[in-house]
C-alpha angles and dihedrals in degrees: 000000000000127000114263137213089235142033096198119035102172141008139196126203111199120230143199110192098019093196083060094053101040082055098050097048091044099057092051088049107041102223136105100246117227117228140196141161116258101194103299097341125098111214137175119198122232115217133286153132113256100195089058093084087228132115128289131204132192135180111258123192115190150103113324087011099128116174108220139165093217102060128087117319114241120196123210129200111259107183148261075308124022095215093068093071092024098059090050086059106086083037088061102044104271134108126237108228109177111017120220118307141186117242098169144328084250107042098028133203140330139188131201117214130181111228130220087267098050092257096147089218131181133226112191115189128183083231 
């Protein structure tokens, strides 16, 4: 297989209550998320820049859509720095779980916060 440009190319966080999510997503983010059905499935789009060639994630909320803290980690961009949206987490409703931390000078920092449906997601951030 050839190398590709990335490793991830879309992710899905499950959800419960999807009104509860979308407002909670929406307030660490500071943006009014856009939503649509997708056959049977309800979604909300987290914010991106489609032009930018990279992934893109949204909240689902559907059958076998179970929210969990013990699936795959998905990390989120969190900016040019990651308090900004992690700091915006207790307000909405969430729980930080692992503040910001360093990884590398190279690599920078992430942060892992539980969401109001119990997802353990990551924000990762160059600053």
């Amino acid at each position: 297989m050839e190398k590709a440009q990335n490793a991830i190319v879309w992710a899905e966080i499950p959800v419960l209550n999807f009104e509860r999510a979308k407002a909670f997503y929406s307030a660490i983010f500071d943006y009014d998320m856009y939503e649509e059905m997708m056959g049977s499935y309800r979604m909300g789009f987290l914010p991106m820049d489609p032009e930018s060639r990279g992934a893109g994630a949204a909240i689902v909320q559907g059958e076998n859509y179970v929210p969990s803290g013990l699936g795959a980690k998905v990390y989120l961009n969190g900016g040019n720095d990651l308090t900004t949206v992690l700091n915006r987490v207790d307000p909405a409703g969430g729980k930080v779980i692992l503040p910001k931390t360093k990884i590398t000078d190279e690599i920078g920092y992430y942060a892992t916060f539980e969401d109001t449906e119990g997802n353990h997601v990551c924000l990762h951030s160059q600053k």
